Structure formats: C-alpha cells, structure tokens
Amino acid sequence: MARSSEQFTCQSCGETYRKWLGRCESCGEWNSLLESTADVAVPSGLSTGKGRALTFTALNADISEYKRTASQIGELDRVLGGGFVPGSSILIGGDPGIGKSTLLLQAVAKMAMAGSPCIYISGEEATQQISMRAQRLGLADAPVQLASANSIRDIITSVEKTATPKLLVIDSIQTVFADNLPSAPGTVAQVRASAQELIRLARKTGTSVILVGHVTKDGQIAGPRVLEHMVDTVLYFEGDRGHQFRILRAVKNRFGATDEIGVFEMSDAGLKEVANPSSLFISSPDKTISGASVFAGMEGTRPLLVEIQGLVAATSQATPRRAVIGWDTSRLAMVLAVLDTRCDLSFAGSEVYLNVAGGLRVQEPAADLAVAAALVSSISDIPVPPGSLFFGEIGLSGEIRPVGQTDARLKEAAKLGFTTAIIPAGSKVKAGPMKIIEIEHLREIVSLFSETKPMTRAV
C-alpha cells in the first residue's frame, strides 16, 4: 500500500529532504526548509492501457484567432510586445506597495470599458476594498467582474461558467490553494499546483491569465523557481519609494522582446504613462555642476537619457568606500582601474560615490564613458561642458569602443536641446544639428577637463 511520510521542502527551489537542514544544498538559501507531507507513492511504469493519439500540426498553421488584445495602456503593451496573446500566462512581481494591483486594476477596467470581458479575483482583499480603490481612480463604472476567493477549484469553476473573458487576474498566486493538497497556501506544492491549473485553463479557454507574485527580500519572486518556467511572460515592477517613477521590465517573454521597459508615474489618480521619460531623468542641458554627466542609453527600441552623478571625496580611511546606486559595482571598479592605470588619475585615497538619477537602473556597457566623464569632472571640480552628452564602452586598454543605435540616441538628445555629443570614434553617424566629437582613448576625456589640453578631434 502507498503511504505518506514527512519530508522537508525548500521554499526557494522546491528541493526535498528527508530531514531538516539549516541551508538548502541545492540553491544555498538559509532557513528555507519547511516540513510537508510527501506525495503518495505511485507504482513505477505506465499502465497497459493505450494513450490518446496526439494531433500534429505544421509550423504554418492558421494563427488568425491569436490576435493580440490591447490593454489600453501603451506602456504595458510595449513591454508585452503589443498586447495580450490569447491563452498566454503572465507572472508579475514587485515589492509590496509598488503599484502592481493598481496597474492591473487600471488595465482590466480600461479593457472592460473597451468591450473586452475581464475578471479580477483577489485573494488578499475584499471586494469592497477593491471597489474603494476603483472609485479613487475613477474606474468604478467599468464593467469588471470582481470576486474575492482563494480556492483554485472555485475559481476555475466560476470562470468556466461565465462568458470566456479576455483577461483573468489572480492577485496573488501565493494566496490560492488546491484543497486536495495538505500543505498551506504559499508553499511550493500549492503554488506549483495552482499555477498549473490556471495555465491549463488559459490554454483551454484562450483567456490571458495574469498571476501576481510576492517577492523575497532579495527582490526575486517567492515560491519555486519552476513557476517562472511555467508561464509565458515574467514581468518585474521596479521602483524606489523615494521616487514617483515606476519601471515595468520584462525578464522573459515568449511573444516579444525582453529589453523593453514601461515607465509610469505614481500619482493620486493612479499610475500615469510617461511618454517621454528622458525629460524626467535628466536636468537642464545647460546645468553646470561638476560630477554630473548625461548618458544617452537604449532600453529596447526606446532611447533614454539619464543623468549620471559622480562624487569623489577625500578620506582618511584605510579602505575608501565605493558606493553605487543604479549601476554595476564591478563595472565601476573596472572604470576606476582604467582611469588610474591609463590616464594617471589616482582614486586610491578617495571615496567614490556613483548614482543614476531618478531611481533608474542602467545595465548597458555604453554607460562607461558617461560614468568616466562624471568621475573625472568630480575629481577635477570642473563641470561638464553645457549641452553635452556621452555614450561609449571603455576597454581595459582605455580605448573607446563603438556601440549600436547611435542615430536613435542622438535624435533623442537633439530633441531635448543637447548640442554636443562625445561618442566613440568610428561610429556611423548621419549628418545632424548636433556637434559630434569622436574620441579614441579615455585620455581624451581627461583632456576635456584640462584648460591646457582641449579636445581637437571634432567632426
């Protein structure tokens, strides 16, 4: 006879053990093992009965029924790749209070008002609480079907008995449970089983399903990592509580690009789309303060200008601090080493602080040149020339390497009033209204802040 036994399951990766351990040997997480009941043993080997024959199709099958449905929020559609694909499953995570529920409530309300049936099911709030938020956002008249439930059996039965919705929102997947499992809601078994049932429902009915996920203290979506493999799209809602800006970023998307971002601004009336985020992340082009430079970056197909702030301060500490916000710490160490070795600038006795203004996180190597300009400007106490911007990758020998999409970066900068661009030599640039200064080595950036060695290689 099959019998159940006690086991311990890691809440981070789903690995199981026969006894409790302080640290999971699979993922390395501490204190993540919880006691659970082992699944009932199943005899090995398949039964003698025949399976159902599969129906195969060609790659050029008719996909006319799988047209995307717009969310009526342009920034959300940009991140999704153009809208919701029928039958797709989407997982969205973010810190508590960052605005996940607000964004999804606005999306289902606008879609419902546009004629697309939508269902919003919350396992964390009562329907009256959601109605209060909808009234505050001015969405109370939207024909959204609203419910509060935690049982996955009740949710699936209710959805199947109603007209097929275009969008189903589950807020959140950690509060939903399957009554045939003995574990508590939020455990690995419950999250995996509930998500699997909802994904199966999406494939069967053609409904797009959005699952809201809690995050850990490290910012990762809580629960088994397999949850991110099961869904079609994984979105992260990022932002700093000290800033009103929110960034929606895709880290996985089977139906679109993963390098697009959506920018929102939090206000009393909910989340507002930011059509031109560059104007929010930079100061005036004529700003003359040492230690600040402007980087022309790319987020997917969108050019984005951000301000890089650097501060070099003397210290008596044996080990000076290196503090970074919004950029890679290892890349800062590399830029400092190149400036020290190739440009004869010493940062050994100084503390270095680097900040990307506006709470944005920059991951593009093209920001190297702007970071170097901010640091050299700070250590020399000479402001960057007004109206200038920078982009380019720095090599270990100090050479400046070209980057892609130069024309798109320069076009966005010209639109915002910038007049000079310091870019890598060899960049293919079309004629435009901006003054282009091409540089080959990082020493030419240092000479920009020297009164005796002006830059002369203008094209």
Coordinates of C-alpha atoms in Angstrom, one line a residue:
M1 CA 0.0 0.0 0.0
A2 CA 1.1 3.5 -0.7
R3 CA 1.8 5.6 2.4
S4 CA 2.8 9.2 3.1
S5 CA 5.8 10.2 5.1
E6 CA 7.2 13.5 6.4
Q7 CA 9.7 15.5 4.3
F8 CA 11.2 18.9 4.2
T9 CA 10.8 21.1 1.1
C10 CA 12.9 24.2 0.2
Q11 CA 10.5 27.2 -0.3
S12 CA 13.0 28.7 -2.8
C13 CA 13.8 26.0 -5.2
G14 CA 11.5 23.1 -4.3
E15 CA 14.2 20.6 -3.4
T16 CA 13.0 18.0 -0.8
Y17 CA 15.0 16.3 2.0
R18 CA 14.3 13.5 4.5
K19 CA 15.5 15.6 7.4
W20 CA 15.7 19.3 8.3
L21 CA 18.8 21.3 7.2
G22 CA 19.7 24.8 8.0
R23 CA 20.8 25.5 4.5
C24 CA 19.4 24.1 1.2
E25 CA 22.2 22.2 -0.6
S26 CA 20.6 22.9 -4.0
C27 CA 20.1 26.7 -4.0
G28 CA 22.1 27.7 -0.9
E29 CA 19.2 29.5 0.8
W30 CA 19.3 29.6 4.6
N31 CA 16.2 28.6 6.8
S32 CA 14.1 27.9 3.7
L33 CA 13.1 24.3 4.5
L34 CA 9.6 23.7 5.8
E35 CA 8.0 20.4 6.9
S36 CA 5.5 19.0 4.5
T37 CA 3.7 15.7 3.7
A38 CA 5.3 13.7 0.9
D39 CA 3.3 12.9 -2.1
V40 CA 1.7 9.5 -2.2
A41 CA 3.9 7.0 -3.9
V42 CA 2.9 5.8 -7.3
P43 CA 4.0 2.5 -8.8
S44 CA 6.6 2.9 -11.4
G45 CA 5.9 2.1 -15.0
L46 CA 3.0 3.0 -17.2
S47 CA -0.3 1.1 -17.3
T48 CA -1.0 -1.3 -20.1
G49 CA -3.8 0.9 -21.5
K50 CA -3.1 2.9 -24.6
G51 CA -2.7 6.7 -24.6
R52 CA -4.6 9.2 -26.7
A53 CA -3.1 9.8 -30.1
L54 CA -1.7 13.4 -30.5
T55 CA -2.8 15.7 -33.3
F56 CA 0.2 17.2 -35.1
T57 CA 0.1 20.5 -37.0
A58 CA 2.5 22.3 -39.3
L59 CA 4.5 25.4 -38.4
N60 CA 2.5 27.4 -40.8
A61 CA -0.8 26.7 -39.0
D62 CA -3.5 29.3 -39.0
I63 CA -2.9 31.8 -36.2
S64 CA -5.7 34.3 -37.2
E65 CA -7.5 33.6 -33.9
Y66 CA -4.5 34.5 -31.9
K67 CA -4.6 38.3 -32.4
R68 CA -3.3 40.3 -29.5
T69 CA -5.7 42.2 -27.3
A70 CA -4.5 45.7 -26.4
S71 CA -4.5 46.5 -22.7
Q72 CA -5.4 50.2 -23.5
I73 CA -2.2 51.2 -21.6
G74 CA 0.5 51.9 -24.1
E75 CA 3.5 51.3 -21.7
L76 CA 2.1 47.9 -20.7
D77 CA 1.5 46.9 -24.3
R78 CA 5.1 48.0 -25.2
V79 CA 6.5 45.6 -22.5
L80 CA 4.2 42.8 -23.5
G81 CA 5.2 43.1 -27.2
G82 CA 1.9 44.6 -28.4
G83 CA -0.8 43.3 -26.1
F84 CA -2.1 40.1 -24.5
V85 CA -1.8 36.9 -26.6
P86 CA -4.9 34.6 -26.2
G87 CA -4.1 31.7 -23.9
S88 CA -0.9 33.2 -22.5
S89 CA 0.1 33.3 -18.9
I90 CA 1.9 36.3 -17.3
L91 CA 3.6 36.5 -13.9
I92 CA 4.2 39.9 -12.5
G93 CA 6.2 40.6 -9.3
G94 CA 7.4 43.6 -7.3
D95 CA 7.9 45.0 -3.8
P96 CA 4.8 45.5 -1.6
G97 CA 3.0 48.7 -2.3
I98 CA 4.9 49.4 -5.6
G99 CA 1.7 49.5 -7.6
K100 CA 1.1 46.1 -9.1
S101 CA -2.6 45.9 -8.0
T102 CA -3.2 49.5 -9.1
L103 CA -1.7 48.9 -12.6
L104 CA -3.7 45.7 -13.1
L105 CA -6.9 47.2 -11.9
Q106 CA -6.4 50.1 -14.4
A107 CA -5.7 47.6 -17.2
V108 CA -8.8 45.4 -16.6
A109 CA -11.0 48.5 -16.2
K110 CA -9.9 50.1 -19.4
M111 CA -10.2 46.8 -21.3
A112 CA -13.6 46.2 -19.9
M113 CA -14.7 49.7 -20.9
A114 CA -13.4 49.0 -24.4
G115 CA -15.6 45.9 -24.7
S116 CA -13.3 43.1 -23.6
P117 CA -14.8 40.9 -20.7
C118 CA -12.4 40.9 -17.8
I119 CA -12.3 39.1 -14.4
Y120 CA -10.4 40.3 -11.4
I121 CA -10.1 37.8 -8.5
S122 CA -8.3 38.8 -5.3
G123 CA -7.2 36.5 -2.5
E124 CA -5.8 39.3 -0.4
E125 CA -8.5 42.0 -0.3
A126 CA -12.3 42.0 0.0
T127 CA -14.3 43.2 -3.0
Q128 CA -15.2 46.4 -1.0
Q129 CA -11.6 47.3 -0.6
I130 CA -11.0 47.0 -4.4
S131 CA -14.2 49.0 -5.1
M132 CA -12.8 51.8 -2.9
R133 CA -9.6 51.9 -4.9
A134 CA -11.6 51.8 -8.2
Q135 CA -13.6 54.8 -7.0
R136 CA -10.5 56.7 -6.1
L137 CA -9.1 56.0 -9.5
G138 CA -12.3 57.0 -11.3
L139 CA -12.9 53.5 -12.6
A140 CA -15.9 52.4 -10.6
D141 CA -18.2 52.4 -13.7
A142 CA -16.1 49.9 -15.6
P143 CA -17.9 46.5 -16.1
V144 CA -15.3 44.4 -14.5
Q145 CA -16.4 41.1 -12.9
L146 CA -14.9 41.2 -9.4
A147 CA -14.6 38.5 -6.8
S148 CA -12.6 37.5 -3.7
A149 CA -11.6 33.9 -3.5
N150 CA -8.8 31.6 -2.5
S151 CA -9.9 28.1 -3.7
I152 CA -8.5 27.2 -7.1
R153 CA -11.4 24.8 -7.6
D154 CA -13.9 27.6 -7.0
I155 CA -12.0 30.0 -9.3
I156 CA -11.8 27.6 -12.3
T157 CA -15.5 26.5 -11.9
S158 CA -16.6 30.2 -11.8
V159 CA -14.6 31.2 -14.9
E160 CA -15.7 28.2 -16.9
K161 CA -19.4 29.0 -16.2
T162 CA -19.1 32.6 -17.3
A163 CA -18.6 34.0 -20.8
T164 CA -15.0 33.5 -21.9
P165 CA -13.1 36.5 -20.6
K166 CA -10.2 38.1 -22.4
L167 CA -8.3 38.7 -19.2
L168 CA -8.2 37.0 -15.8
V169 CA -6.2 38.5 -13.0
I170 CA -5.3 36.4 -9.9
D171 CA -4.0 38.6 -7.0
S172 CA -2.0 36.8 -5.8
I173 CA -0.9 33.3 -6.7
Q174 CA 0.6 32.8 -3.1
T175 CA -2.9 33.1 -1.6
V176 CA -4.5 30.5 -3.8
F177 CA -4.7 26.9 -2.7
A178 CA -5.8 23.5 -4.0
D179 CA -8.0 21.6 -1.4
N180 CA -6.6 18.2 -2.4
L181 CA -3.2 19.1 -1.1
P182 CA -2.5 19.1 2.7
S183 CA 0.1 21.9 2.6
A184 CA -0.7 25.5 3.4
P185 CA -1.2 28.3 0.8
G186 CA 2.0 29.8 -0.5
T187 CA 4.1 26.6 -0.2
V188 CA 5.9 25.1 -3.1
A189 CA 3.4 22.4 -3.8
Q190 CA 0.4 24.8 -3.6
V191 CA 2.0 27.4 -5.8
R192 CA 3.0 24.9 -8.4
A193 CA -0.3 23.1 -8.5
S194 CA -2.4 26.3 -8.5
A195 CA -0.4 27.8 -11.3
Q196 CA -0.5 24.7 -13.4
E197 CA -4.3 24.6 -13.2
L198 CA -4.6 28.3 -14.1
I199 CA -2.2 27.8 -17.1
R200 CA -4.2 24.8 -18.2
L201 CA -7.4 27.0 -18.0
A202 CA -5.7 29.7 -20.1
R203 CA -4.8 27.2 -22.8
K204 CA -8.2 25.6 -22.9
T205 CA -10.3 28.8 -23.0
G206 CA -8.0 31.2 -24.7
T207 CA -8.1 33.6 -21.8
S208 CA -5.0 35.6 -20.9
V209 CA -4.1 35.0 -17.2
I210 CA -2.1 37.3 -15.1
L211 CA -0.6 36.0 -11.8
V212 CA 0.6 38.4 -9.2
G213 CA 3.6 37.1 -7.3
H214 CA 5.1 38.1 -3.9
V215 CA 8.8 38.7 -3.8
T216 CA 11.5 37.8 -1.3
K217 CA 13.8 40.3 0.5
D218 CA 16.2 39.9 -2.5
G219 CA 13.6 41.1 -4.9
Q220 CA 13.0 37.6 -6.5
I221 CA 9.5 36.2 -7.0
A222 CA 8.8 34.0 -4.0
G223 CA 8.0 30.3 -4.4
P224 CA 9.5 27.7 -6.6
R225 CA 11.7 28.9 -9.5
V226 CA 9.8 26.5 -11.7
L227 CA 6.9 29.0 -11.6
E228 CA 8.9 31.3 -13.9
H229 CA 9.5 28.5 -16.3
M230 CA 5.8 27.5 -16.5
V231 CA 4.5 30.9 -17.5
D232 CA 5.0 32.6 -20.9
T233 CA 6.0 36.1 -19.6
V234 CA 7.7 37.3 -16.4
L235 CA 7.4 41.0 -15.6
Y236 CA 9.0 42.9 -12.7
F237 CA 7.6 46.2 -11.4
E238 CA 10.5 48.2 -10.1
G239 CA 10.8 51.5 -8.3
D240 CA 12.0 53.4 -5.3
R241 CA 9.6 54.6 -2.8
G242 CA 11.5 57.9 -2.7
H243 CA 10.7 58.5 -6.4
Q244 CA 7.4 58.7 -8.1
F245 CA 8.6 56.8 -11.1
R246 CA 7.9 53.1 -11.7
I247 CA 9.6 50.8 -14.2
L248 CA 7.9 47.8 -15.7
R249 CA 10.5 45.4 -17.1
A250 CA 10.2 42.0 -18.9
V251 CA 12.8 39.4 -18.0
K252 CA 11.1 36.6 -20.0
N253 CA 8.7 37.0 -22.9
R254 CA 7.8 34.2 -25.4
F255 CA 5.9 36.6 -27.5
G256 CA 8.1 39.7 -27.6
A257 CA 11.4 41.3 -26.6
T258 CA 12.8 41.2 -23.1
D259 CA 14.7 44.5 -23.3
E260 CA 11.7 46.9 -23.4
I261 CA 10.6 48.9 -20.4
G262 CA 7.5 50.7 -19.5
V263 CA 7.7 53.9 -17.5
F264 CA 4.9 55.1 -15.2
E265 CA 4.5 57.9 -12.7
M266 CA 2.6 57.3 -9.4
S267 CA 0.0 60.0 -8.7
D268 CA -3.2 60.4 -6.6
A269 CA -5.1 59.2 -9.7
G270 CA -3.1 56.0 -10.0
L271 CA -0.3 55.2 -12.4
K272 CA 0.2 57.5 -15.4
E273 CA 2.1 56.7 -18.5
V274 CA 5.3 58.6 -19.2
A275 CA 5.6 59.1 -22.9
N276 CA 8.9 60.9 -22.8
P277 CA 10.9 59.5 -19.8
S278 CA 14.1 61.2 -20.8
S279 CA 12.8 64.6 -19.7
L280 CA 12.2 63.1 -16.2
F281 CA 15.6 61.5 -15.6
I282 CA 17.8 64.5 -16.7
S283 CA 18.2 68.1 -15.6
S284 CA 18.5 71.0 -17.9
P285 CA 21.1 70.6 -20.7
D286 CA 22.7 73.9 -19.5
K287 CA 23.3 72.7 -16.0
T288 CA 26.9 73.4 -14.9
I289 CA 27.7 71.3 -11.8
S290 CA 30.8 69.2 -11.5
G291 CA 30.4 65.5 -11.2
A292 CA 27.3 65.2 -13.4
S293 CA 27.1 63.9 -17.0
V294 CA 24.3 62.8 -19.3
F295 CA 24.2 59.3 -20.8
A296 CA 22.2 58.6 -23.9
G297 CA 21.1 54.9 -23.5
M298 CA 18.8 52.5 -25.1
E299 CA 16.0 50.5 -23.4
G300 CA 14.9 48.1 -26.1
T301 CA 13.8 50.2 -29.0
R302 CA 13.4 53.4 -26.9
P303 CA 16.3 55.9 -26.5
L304 CA 16.5 57.1 -22.9
L305 CA 18.6 59.9 -21.5
V306 CA 19.6 59.7 -17.8
E307 CA 21.9 61.8 -15.6
I308 CA 25.0 60.1 -14.1
Q309 CA 26.2 61.7 -10.9
G310 CA 29.7 61.0 -9.5
L311 CA 31.3 62.3 -6.3
V312 CA 35.0 61.8 -5.4
A313 CA 35.7 62.8 -1.8
A314 CA 38.9 62.6 0.2
T315 CA 39.0 60.2 3.1
S316 CA 41.4 59.2 5.9
Q317 CA 40.0 55.6 6.0
A318 CA 42.4 52.8 5.0
T319 CA 39.8 51.3 2.7
P320 CA 37.9 54.0 0.8
R321 CA 34.2 53.4 0.1
R322 CA 32.8 52.6 -3.3
A323 CA 29.1 53.2 -3.2
V324 CA 26.9 52.6 -6.4
I325 CA 23.2 53.2 -6.9
G326 CA 21.7 52.1 -10.2
W327 CA 24.9 50.7 -11.9
D328 CA 27.1 47.6 -11.6
T329 CA 29.7 47.8 -8.8
S330 CA 32.1 45.6 -10.7
R331 CA 32.0 47.8 -13.8
L332 CA 32.7 50.9 -11.6
A333 CA 35.8 49.2 -10.3
M334 CA 36.9 48.5 -13.8
V335 CA 36.5 52.1 -14.9
L336 CA 38.4 53.3 -11.9
A337 CA 41.2 50.9 -12.7
V338 CA 41.4 52.1 -16.3
L339 CA 41.4 55.8 -15.2
D340 CA 44.2 55.0 -12.7
T341 CA 46.4 52.9 -15.0
R342 CA 45.9 54.5 -18.4
C343 CA 45.1 58.1 -17.5
D344 CA 47.3 58.7 -14.4
L345 CA 44.4 59.6 -12.2
S346 CA 44.6 58.3 -8.6
F347 CA 41.4 57.4 -6.8
A348 CA 43.2 55.3 -4.1
G349 CA 42.9 57.8 -1.3
S350 CA 39.3 58.9 -2.2
E351 CA 35.8 57.6 -1.6
V352 CA 33.8 57.3 -4.8
Y353 CA 30.0 57.6 -5.0
L354 CA 28.0 57.0 -8.2
N355 CA 24.3 57.5 -8.6
V356 CA 21.9 57.1 -11.6
A357 CA 19.4 59.9 -11.0
G358 CA 15.7 59.2 -10.9
G359 CA 16.0 55.7 -9.5
L360 CA 16.6 54.0 -12.8
R361 CA 19.0 51.1 -13.1
V362 CA 21.4 51.2 -16.1
Q363 CA 22.8 47.9 -17.4
E364 CA 24.2 48.9 -20.7
P365 CA 28.0 48.9 -21.2
A366 CA 27.6 52.1 -23.3
A367 CA 27.3 54.0 -20.0
D368 CA 31.1 53.6 -19.3
L369 CA 32.0 56.8 -21.0
A370 CA 29.4 58.9 -19.1
V371 CA 30.5 57.4 -15.8
A372 CA 34.1 58.2 -16.6
A373 CA 33.2 61.8 -17.5
A374 CA 31.3 62.2 -14.2
L375 CA 34.2 60.9 -12.2
V376 CA 36.8 63.0 -14.0
S377 CA 34.6 66.0 -13.6
S378 CA 34.2 65.5 -9.9
I379 CA 37.9 64.8 -9.2
S380 CA 38.9 67.9 -11.2
D381 CA 36.0 70.0 -9.9
I382 CA 35.3 71.2 -13.5
P383 CA 31.8 70.9 -14.8
V384 CA 31.0 69.0 -18.0
P385 CA 30.6 71.4 -20.9
P386 CA 26.9 72.6 -21.1
G387 CA 24.7 70.7 -23.5
S388 CA 27.0 67.7 -23.8
L389 CA 26.2 64.0 -23.6
F390 CA 28.3 60.8 -23.6
F391 CA 28.0 57.2 -24.6
G392 CA 30.6 54.5 -25.4
E393 CA 32.1 51.4 -24.0
I394 CA 35.6 51.5 -22.3
G395 CA 38.1 48.7 -22.9
L396 CA 40.8 47.7 -20.5
S397 CA 43.5 49.4 -22.6
G398 CA 41.5 52.7 -22.4
E399 CA 40.1 52.6 -25.9
I400 CA 36.6 53.7 -26.5
R401 CA 34.5 51.1 -28.4
P402 CA 31.5 52.0 -30.6
V403 CA 28.0 51.0 -29.6
G404 CA 24.9 50.4 -31.6
Q405 CA 21.9 52.6 -32.4
T406 CA 23.9 55.8 -32.5
D407 CA 21.4 57.8 -34.6
A408 CA 18.5 57.0 -32.3
R409 CA 20.4 58.2 -29.3
L410 CA 21.5 61.4 -31.0
K411 CA 18.0 62.1 -32.3
E412 CA 16.5 61.9 -28.8
A413 CA 19.3 64.1 -27.4
A414 CA 18.7 66.8 -30.1
K415 CA 15.0 66.8 -29.3
L416 CA 15.8 67.7 -25.7
G417 CA 18.1 70.5 -26.5
F418 CA 21.6 68.9 -26.3
T419 CA 24.1 70.4 -28.7
T420 CA 27.3 68.3 -28.3
A421 CA 27.8 64.5 -28.3
I422 CA 31.1 62.9 -27.2
I423 CA 31.0 59.4 -28.8
P424 CA 33.4 56.7 -29.9
A425 CA 35.5 57.1 -33.0
G426 CA 34.2 55.1 -35.9
S427 CA 30.6 55.5 -35.1
K428 CA 28.4 55.7 -38.2
V429 CA 26.6 59.0 -37.7
K430 CA 24.3 60.7 -40.1
A431 CA 24.6 64.5 -40.5
G432 CA 22.5 66.3 -38.0
P433 CA 22.2 69.5 -36.0
M434 CA 24.5 68.4 -33.2
K435 CA 28.2 68.8 -32.9
I436 CA 29.9 65.4 -32.8
I437 CA 33.2 64.9 -31.1
E438 CA 34.7 61.4 -31.7
I439 CA 37.3 60.1 -29.3
E440 CA 39.5 57.0 -29.5
H441 CA 41.0 56.9 -26.0
L442 CA 39.9 57.7 -22.4
R443 CA 42.8 60.2 -22.1
E444 CA 40.8 62.5 -24.4
I445 CA 38.0 62.6 -21.9
V446 CA 40.6 63.7 -19.3
S447 CA 41.8 66.4 -21.6
L448 CA 38.2 67.7 -21.8
F449 CA 38.6 68.9 -18.2
S450 CA 42.0 70.4 -18.7
E451 CA 42.5 74.0 -19.6
T452 CA 45.8 73.3 -21.4
K453 CA 44.7 70.3 -23.5
P454 CA 41.4 71.0 -25.2
M455 CA 39.7 68.4 -27.4
T456 CA 40.5 69.0 -31.1
R457 CA 39.2 65.9 -32.9
A458 CA 35.8 67.3 -33.9
V459 CA 34.0 66.0 -37.0

